[in-house]
Amino acid sequence: MELLVSGEAISLQKARAEVILQDLRAQRDQMSTLLADLRARGLTGDAQIDEVNASLISAINQGIVQIDLFIAQARVLVKEAQQPDVERSRKAGSAP
């Protein structure tokens, strides 16, 4: 609602998409920070710990890829929300 009131969003749909996008970016930043921390630790010499760390790094990388895909989808939502209703209707095939 703050985005609507401040004029940063032209519709409720755009405001929702912007909030989702901000949240996804924050989650990606958190995962990137965690990934950097794990990589900086290097090998411990304990095979089990090193294996767990490698698995965590792999899982975090996969999570970041998924978040990047969600961010791309959210950007499409934001772009679509910025289009006037008539233009969206034409793209959907419902306008003459």
Tab-separated table of N, CA, C and O in Angstrom:
chain	number	residue	atom	x	y	z
A	1	MET	N	0.816	-1.195	0.000
A	1	MET	CA	0.000	0.000	0.000
A	1	MET	C	0.861	1.260	0.000
A	1	MET	O	0.477	2.252	-0.590
A	2	GLU	N	2.008	1.170	0.676
A	2	GLU	CA	2.888	2.341	0.712
A	2	GLU	C	3.337	2.735	-0.689
A	2	GLU	O	3.471	3.925	-0.991
A	3	LEU	N	3.577	1.743	-1.538
A	3	LEU	CA	4.005	2.039	-2.903
A	3	LEU	C	2.910	2.757	-3.679
A	3	LEU	O	3.191	3.647	-4.489
A	4	LEU	N	1.668	2.388	-3.434
A	4	LEU	CA	0.550	3.057	-4.101
A	4	LEU	C	0.397	4.489	-3.599
A	4	LEU	O	0.248	5.421	-4.385
A	5	VAL	N	0.430	4.640	-2.285
A	5	VAL	CA	0.243	5.959	-1.685
A	5	VAL	C	1.362	6.921	-2.102
A	5	VAL	O	1.112	8.084	-2.407
A	6	SER	N	2.595	6.413	-2.151
A	6	SER	CA	3.731	7.274	-2.506
A	6	SER	C	3.839	7.531	-4.006
A	6	SER	O	4.643	8.339	-4.439
A	7	GLY	N	3.025	6.833	-4.786
A	7	GLY	CA	3.052	7.021	-6.231
A	7	GLY	C	4.109	6.183	-6.936
A	7	GLY	O	4.330	6.329	-8.130
A	8	GLU	N	4.781	5.302	-6.198
A	8	GLU	CA	5.812	4.458	-6.800
A	8	GLU	C	5.210	3.327	-7.623
A	8	GLU	O	5.891	2.759	-8.463
A	9	ALA	N	3.958	3.005	-7.362
A	9	ALA	CA	3.269	1.951	-8.114
A	9	ALA	C	1.955	2.508	-8.633
A	9	ALA	O	1.259	3.245	-7.936
A	10	ILE	N	1.631	2.141	-9.874
A	10	ILE	CA	0.416	2.669	-10.485
A	10	ILE	C	-0.797	1.774	-10.246
A	10	ILE	O	-1.910	2.173	-10.522
A	11	SER	N	-0.550	0.582	-9.737
A	11	SER	CA	-1.660	-0.330	-9.476
A	11	SER	C	-1.297	-1.262	-8.321
A	11	SER	O	-0.119	-1.388	-7.963
A	12	LEU	N	-2.304	-1.896	-7.783
A	12	LEU	CA	-2.071	-2.859	-6.707
A	12	LEU	C	-1.236	-4.029	-7.219
A	12	LEU	O	-0.346	-4.514	-6.528
A	13	GLN	N	-1.483	-4.447	-8.456
A	13	GLN	CA	-0.712	-5.551	-9.040
A	13	GLN	C	0.767	-5.178	-9.135
A	13	GLN	O	1.637	-5.976	-8.796
A	14	LYS	N	1.052	-3.970	-9.572
A	14	LYS	CA	2.446	-3.541	-9.675
A	14	LYS	C	3.068	-3.442	-8.291
A	14	LYS	O	4.219	-3.838	-8.095
A	15	ALA	N	2.335	-2.941	-7.340
A	15	ALA	CA	2.852	-2.833	-5.976
A	15	ALA	C	3.179	-4.215	-5.415
A	15	ALA	O	4.241	-4.411	-4.810
A	16	ARG	N	2.295	-5.171	-5.630
A	16	ARG	CA	2.553	-6.543	-5.167
A	16	ARG	C	3.786	-7.118	-5.836
A	16	ARG	O	4.621	-7.739	-5.197
A	17	ALA	N	3.892	-6.929	-7.138
A	17	ALA	CA	5.042	-7.452	-7.876
A	17	ALA	C	6.336	-6.813	-7.380
A	17	ALA	O	7.355	-7.488	-7.239
A	18	GLU	N	6.308	-5.517	-7.101
A	18	GLU	CA	7.497	-4.824	-6.595
A	18	GLU	C	7.909	-5.371	-5.223
A	18	GLU	O	9.096	-5.561	-4.964
A	19	VAL	N	6.933	-5.612	-4.362
A	19	VAL	CA	7.231	-6.146	-3.031
A	19	VAL	C	7.835	-7.543	-3.157
A	19	VAL	O	8.821	-7.874	-2.484
A	20	ILE	N	7.271	-8.360	-4.019
A	20	ILE	CA	7.806	-9.705	-4.252
A	20	ILE	C	9.238	-9.610	-4.776
A	20	ILE	O	10.131	-10.329	-4.316
A	21	LEU	N	9.465	-8.706	-5.703
A	21	LEU	CA	10.794	-8.528	-6.281
A	21	LEU	C	11.807	-8.091	-5.222
A	21	LEU	O	12.922	-8.618	-5.153
A	22	GLN	N	11.420	-7.158	-4.381
A	22	GLN	CA	12.302	-6.703	-3.303
A	22	GLN	C	12.636	-7.848	-2.349
A	22	GLN	O	13.787	-8.010	-1.929
A	23	ASP	N	11.629	-8.647	-2.006
A	23	ASP	CA	11.817	-9.777	-1.102
A	23	ASP	C	12.760	-10.815	-1.718
A	23	ASP	O	13.654	-11.335	-1.039
A	24	LEU	N	12.561	-11.111	-2.992
A	24	LEU	CA	13.423	-12.075	-3.671
A	24	LEU	C	14.871	-11.589	-3.716
A	24	LEU	O	15.801	-12.374	-3.489
A	25	ARG	N	15.058	-10.314	-3.989
A	25	ARG	CA	16.414	-9.764	-4.029
A	25	ARG	C	17.080	-9.849	-2.660
A	25	ARG	O	18.273	-10.152	-2.557
A	26	ALA	N	16.318	-9.593	-1.609
A	26	ALA	CA	16.866	-9.679	-0.249
A	26	ALA	C	17.262	-11.122	0.073
A	26	ALA	O	18.331	-11.362	0.651
A	27	GLN	N	16.427	-12.069	-0.316
A	27	GLN	CA	16.749	-13.477	-0.077
A	27	GLN	C	17.988	-13.892	-0.871
A	27	GLN	O	18.846	-14.631	-0.369
A	28	ARG	N	18.084	-13.407	-2.101
A	28	ARG	CA	19.258	-13.730	-2.919
A	28	ARG	C	20.519	-13.159	-2.283
A	28	ARG	O	21.558	-13.817	-2.241
A	29	ASP	N	20.437	-11.934	-1.781
A	29	ASP	CA	21.592	-11.312	-1.122
A	29	ASP	C	22.026	-12.122	0.098
A	29	ASP	O	23.225	-12.322	0.321
A	30	GLN	N	21.065	-12.590	0.879
A	30	GLN	CA	21.377	-13.398	2.058
A	30	GLN	C	22.073	-14.697	1.659
A	30	GLN	O	23.064	-15.105	2.281
A	31	MET	N	21.561	-15.341	0.626
A	31	MET	CA	22.158	-16.591	0.178
A	31	MET	C	23.553	-16.354	-0.396
A	31	MET	O	24.462	-17.162	-0.173
A	32	SER	N	23.739	-15.259	-1.101
A	32	SER	CA	25.056	-14.938	-1.658
A	32	SER	C	26.074	-14.686	-0.548
A	32	SER	O	27.230	-15.105	-0.650
A	33	THR	N	25.633	-14.015	0.507
A	33	THR	CA	26.513	-13.767	1.655
A	33	THR	C	26.897	-15.077	2.324
A	33	THR	O	28.074	-15.297	2.649
A	34	LEU	N	25.940	-15.946	2.513
A	34	LEU	CA	26.211	-17.251	3.111
A	34	LEU	C	27.158	-18.061	2.232
A	34	LEU	O	28.094	-18.702	2.725
A	35	LEU	N	26.938	-18.027	0.927
A	35	LEU	CA	27.799	-18.740	-0.014
A	35	LEU	C	29.234	-18.228	0.067
A	35	LEU	O	30.187	-19.022	0.108
A	36	ALA	N	29.404	-16.934	0.089
A	36	ALA	CA	30.744	-16.346	0.189
A	36	ALA	C	31.427	-16.769	1.481
A	36	ALA	O	32.625	-17.081	1.491
A	37	ASP	N	30.676	-16.820	2.572
A	37	ASP	CA	31.227	-17.237	3.857
A	37	ASP	C	31.696	-18.694	3.802
A	37	ASP	O	32.800	-19.013	4.256
A	38	LEU	N	30.863	-19.553	3.243
A	38	LEU	CA	31.244	-20.967	3.150
A	38	LEU	C	32.475	-21.166	2.274
A	38	LEU	O	33.361	-21.953	2.603
A	39	ARG	N	32.514	-20.460	1.161
A	39	ARG	CA	33.674	-20.592	0.259
A	39	ARG	C	34.952	-20.069	0.902
A	39	ARG	O	36.036	-20.592	0.664
A	40	ALA	N	34.833	-19.022	1.703
A	40	ALA	CA	36.008	-18.430	2.340
A	40	ALA	C	36.611	-19.344	3.401
A	40	ALA	O	37.799	-19.246	3.704
A	41	ARG	N	35.823	-20.239	3.929
A	41	ARG	CA	36.321	-21.134	4.980
A	41	ARG	C	37.340	-22.136	4.449
A	41	ARG	O	38.224	-22.547	5.175
A	42	GLY	N	37.185	-22.543	3.217
A	42	GLY	CA	38.119	-23.510	2.657
A	42	GLY	C	37.957	-24.883	3.283
A	42	GLY	O	36.988	-25.159	4.003
A	43	LEU	N	38.906	-25.743	2.999
A	43	LEU	CA	38.852	-27.114	3.508
A	43	LEU	C	39.273	-27.152	4.974
A	43	LEU	O	40.171	-26.424	5.396
A	44	THR	N	38.622	-28.020	5.731
A	44	THR	CA	38.909	-28.142	7.160
A	44	THR	C	39.872	-29.286	7.457
A	44	THR	O	40.467	-29.329	8.519
A	45	GLY	N	39.969	-30.221	6.542
A	45	GLY	CA	40.778	-31.413	6.794
A	45	GLY	C	39.941	-32.562	7.320
A	45	GLY	O	40.383	-33.709	7.356
A	46	ASP	N	38.723	-32.266	7.730
A	46	ASP	CA	37.775	-33.299	8.178
A	46	ASP	C	36.882	-33.630	6.993
A	46	ASP	O	36.109	-32.794	6.524
A	47	ALA	N	36.984	-34.854	6.493
A	47	ALA	CA	36.272	-35.254	5.277
A	47	ALA	C	34.764	-35.055	5.394
A	47	ALA	O	34.119	-34.612	4.438
A	48	GLN	N	34.199	-35.370	6.547
A	48	GLN	CA	32.745	-35.225	6.708
A	48	GLN	C	32.319	-33.759	6.660
A	48	GLN	O	31.336	-33.415	6.010
A	49	ILE	N	33.040	-32.919	7.344
A	49	ILE	CA	32.708	-31.487	7.353
A	49	ILE	C	32.892	-30.896	5.958
A	49	ILE	O	32.045	-30.137	5.476
A	50	ASP	N	33.974	-31.264	5.297
A	50	ASP	CA	34.227	-30.754	3.943
A	50	ASP	C	33.142	-31.225	2.977
A	50	ASP	O	32.726	-30.465	2.095
A	51	GLU	N	32.667	-32.453	3.157
A	51	GLU	CA	31.601	-32.964	2.296
A	51	GLU	C	30.291	-32.219	2.539
A	51	GLU	O	29.576	-31.857	1.597
A	52	VAL	N	29.992	-31.962	3.805
A	52	VAL	CA	28.778	-31.212	4.138
A	52	VAL	C	28.869	-29.790	3.582
A	52	VAL	O	27.909	-29.281	2.995
A	53	ASN	N	30.018	-29.161	3.743
A	53	ASN	CA	30.191	-27.805	3.201
A	53	ASN	C	30.025	-27.789	1.685
A	53	ASN	O	29.395	-26.882	1.137
A	54	ALA	N	30.577	-28.792	1.000
A	54	ALA	CA	30.432	-28.876	-0.454
A	54	ALA	C	28.966	-29.054	-0.836
A	54	ALA	O	28.490	-28.443	-1.803
A	55	SER	N	28.247	-29.864	-0.080
A	55	SER	CA	26.818	-30.062	-0.342
A	55	SER	C	26.040	-28.772	-0.114
A	55	SER	O	25.133	-28.439	-0.881
A	56	LEU	N	26.393	-28.047	0.942
A	56	LEU	CA	25.736	-26.763	1.219
A	56	LEU	C	26.006	-25.762	0.103
A	56	LEU	O	25.091	-25.055	-0.341
A	57	ILE	N	27.234	-25.714	-0.353
A	57	ILE	CA	27.576	-24.795	-1.444
A	57	ILE	C	26.762	-25.128	-2.684
A	57	ILE	O	26.210	-24.236	-3.335
A	58	SER	N	26.649	-26.409	-2.989
A	58	SER	CA	25.871	-26.838	-4.156
A	58	SER	C	24.394	-26.461	-3.989
A	58	SER	O	23.772	-25.946	-4.923
A	59	ALA	N	23.841	-26.726	-2.818
A	59	ALA	CA	22.429	-26.416	-2.569
A	59	ALA	C	22.176	-24.910	-2.633
A	59	ALA	O	21.162	-24.465	-3.190
A	60	ILE	N	23.088	-24.126	-2.084
A	60	ILE	CA	22.932	-22.667	-2.122
A	60	ILE	C	23.006	-22.167	-3.566
A	60	ILE	O	22.221	-21.302	-3.978
A	61	ASN	N	23.945	-22.716	-4.342
A	61	ASN	CA	24.026	-22.334	-5.758
A	61	ASN	C	22.721	-22.624	-6.476
A	61	ASN	O	22.228	-21.796	-7.252
A	62	GLN	N	22.143	-23.791	-6.235
A	62	GLN	CA	20.867	-24.145	-6.856
A	62	GLN	C	19.759	-23.202	-6.399
A	62	GLN	O	18.908	-22.799	-7.191
A	63	GLY	N	19.773	-22.856	-5.122
A	63	GLY	CA	18.782	-21.917	-4.600
A	63	GLY	C	18.896	-20.550	-5.252
A	63	GLY	O	17.890	-19.913	-5.578
A	64	ILE	N	20.121	-20.084	-5.453
A	64	ILE	CA	20.334	-18.789	-6.099
A	64	ILE	C	19.823	-18.819	-7.536
A	64	ILE	O	19.191	-17.864	-8.008
A	65	VAL	N	20.069	-19.920	-8.226
A	65	VAL	CA	19.565	-20.055	-9.597
A	65	VAL	C	18.039	-19.983	-9.606
A	65	VAL	O	17.442	-19.286	-10.442
A	66	GLN	N	17.396	-20.667	-8.675
A	66	GLN	CA	15.934	-20.636	-8.601
A	66	GLN	C	15.431	-19.224	-8.296
A	66	GLN	O	14.466	-18.760	-8.900
A	67	ILE	N	16.083	-18.555	-7.366
A	67	ILE	CA	15.679	-17.186	-7.034
A	67	ILE	C	15.857	-16.278	-8.245
A	67	ILE	O	15.008	-15.426	-8.521
A	68	ASP	N	16.941	-16.471	-8.996
A	68	ASP	CA	17.145	-15.672	-10.207
A	68	ASP	C	15.998	-15.880	-11.207
A	68	ASP	O	15.558	-14.930	-11.855
A	69	LEU	N	15.523	-17.125	-11.311
A	69	LEU	CA	14.385	-17.397	-12.194
A	69	LEU	C	13.123	-16.695	-11.688
A	69	LEU	O	12.370	-16.118	-12.473
A	70	PHE	N	12.910	-16.732	-10.376
A	70	PHE	CA	11.747	-16.049	-9.799
A	70	PHE	C	11.852	-14.543	-10.002
A	70	PHE	O	10.850	-13.873	-10.266
A	71	ILE	N	13.061	-13.996	-9.874
A	71	ILE	CA	13.264	-12.565	-10.096
A	71	ILE	C	12.915	-12.207	-11.530
A	71	ILE	O	12.253	-11.193	-11.794
A	72	ALA	N	13.340	-13.034	-12.470
A	72	ALA	CA	13.016	-12.779	-13.879
A	72	ALA	C	11.505	-12.784	-14.092
A	72	ALA	O	10.965	-11.930	-14.807
A	73	GLN	N	10.813	-13.726	-13.458
A	73	GLN	CA	9.352	-13.779	-13.578
A	73	GLN	C	8.708	-12.559	-12.932
A	73	GLN	O	7.746	-11.995	-13.459
A	74	ALA	N	9.224	-12.133	-11.796
A	74	ALA	CA	8.672	-10.957	-11.115
A	74	ALA	C	8.880	-9.700	-11.958
A	74	ALA	O	8.010	-8.832	-11.998
A	75	ARG	N	10.010	-9.618	-12.649
A	75	ARG	CA	10.251	-8.464	-13.526
A	75	ARG	C	9.222	-8.413	-14.649
A	75	ARG	O	8.769	-7.334	-15.032
A	76	VAL	N	8.861	-9.579	-15.172
A	76	VAL	CA	7.829	-9.641	-16.213
A	76	VAL	C	6.502	-9.147	-15.641
A	76	VAL	O	5.791	-8.377	-16.284
A	77	LEU	N	6.178	-9.565	-14.420
A	77	LEU	CA	4.940	-9.103	-13.780
A	77	LEU	C	4.940	-7.594	-13.613
A	77	LEU	O	3.932	-6.932	-13.867
A	78	VAL	N	6.067	-7.049	-13.189
A	78	VAL	CA	6.171	-5.596	-13.007
A	78	VAL	C	5.976	-4.898	-14.347
A	78	VAL	O	5.226	-3.924	-14.446
A	79	LYS	N	6.624	-5.403	-15.377
A	79	LYS	CA	6.503	-4.793	-16.701
A	79	LYS	C	5.064	-4.860	-17.203
A	79	LYS	O	4.536	-3.886	-17.740
A	80	GLU	N	4.414	-6.012	-17.025
A	80	GLU	CA	3.023	-6.152	-17.450
A	80	GLU	C	2.105	-5.241	-16.647
A	80	GLU	O	1.150	-4.685	-17.177
A	81	ALA	N	2.394	-5.072	-15.377
A	81	ALA	CA	1.563	-4.219	-14.527
A	81	ALA	C	1.679	-2.750	-14.913
A	81	ALA	O	0.787	-1.964	-14.635
A	82	GLN	N	2.762	-2.380	-15.567
A	82	GLN	CA	2.958	-0.994	-15.983
A	82	GLN	C	2.196	-0.670	-17.264
A	82	GLN	O	1.976	0.493	-17.570
A	83	GLN	N	1.795	-1.682	-18.002
A	83	GLN	CA	1.087	-1.459	-19.256
A	83	GLN	C	-0.363	-1.080	-18.975
A	83	GLN	O	-0.978	-1.617	-18.060
A	84	PRO	N	-0.914	-0.183	-19.769
A	84	PRO	CA	-2.331	0.157	-19.609
A	84	PRO	C	-3.205	-1.083	-19.830
A	84	PRO	O	-2.829	-2.006	-20.542
A	85	ASP	N	-4.389	-1.091	-19.233
A	85	ASP	CA	-5.307	-2.223	-19.343
A	85	ASP	C	-5.637	-2.576	-20.784
A	85	ASP	O	-5.738	-3.740	-21.141
A	86	VAL	N	-5.772	-1.587	-21.643
A	86	VAL	CA	-6.120	-1.843	-23.041
A	86	VAL	C	-5.007	-2.622	-23.726
A	86	VAL	O	-5.259	-3.587	-24.441
A	87	GLU	N	-3.777	-2.225	-23.478
A	87	GLU	CA	-2.648	-2.911	-24.100
A	87	GLU	C	-2.555	-4.350	-23.604
A	87	GLU	O	-2.299	-5.263	-24.374
A	88	ARG	N	-2.795	-4.578	-22.304
A	88	ARG	CA	-2.778	-5.945	-21.769
A	88	ARG	C	-3.881	-6.771	-22.394
A	88	ARG	O	-3.702	-7.942	-22.694
A	89	SER	N	-5.044	-6.170	-22.614
A	89	SER	CA	-6.167	-6.871	-23.223
A	89	SER	C	-5.820	-7.291	-24.640
A	89	SER	O	-6.154	-8.395	-25.066
A	90	ARG	N	-5.152	-6.430	-25.372
A	90	ARG	CA	-4.744	-6.767	-26.748
A	90	ARG	C	-3.779	-7.948	-26.754
A	90	ARG	O	-3.915	-8.837	-27.571
A	91	LYS	N	-2.836	-7.933	-25.838
A	91	LYS	CA	-1.886	-9.040	-25.779
A	91	LYS	C	-2.588	-10.342	-25.426
A	91	LYS	O	-2.197	-11.401	-25.877
A	92	ALA	N	-3.634	-10.250	-24.617
A	92	ALA	CA	-4.384	-11.437	-24.226
A	92	ALA	C	-5.350	-11.859	-25.330
A	92	ALA	O	-5.941	-12.912	-25.279
A	93	GLY	N	-5.553	-10.975	-26.306
A	93	GLY	CA	-6.420	-11.288	-27.425
A	93	GLY	C	-7.884	-10.959	-27.199
A	93	GLY	O	-8.737	-11.371	-27.967
A	94	SER	N	-8.189	-10.172	-26.168
A	94	SER	CA	-9.594	-9.861	-25.891
A	94	SER	C	-10.025	-8.489	-26.395
A	94	SER	O	-11.204	-8.156	-26.348
A	95	ALA	N	-9.096	-7.674	-26.856
A	95	ALA	CA	-9.474	-6.351	-27.388
A	95	ALA	C	-9.551	-6.419	-28.895
A	95	ALA	O	-8.815	-7.160	-29.529
A	96	PRO	N	-10.447	-5.646	-29.508
A	96	PRO	CA	-10.578	-5.670	-30.976
A	96	PRO	C	-9.369	-5.123	-31.677
A	96	PRO	O	-8.624	-4.394	-31.227
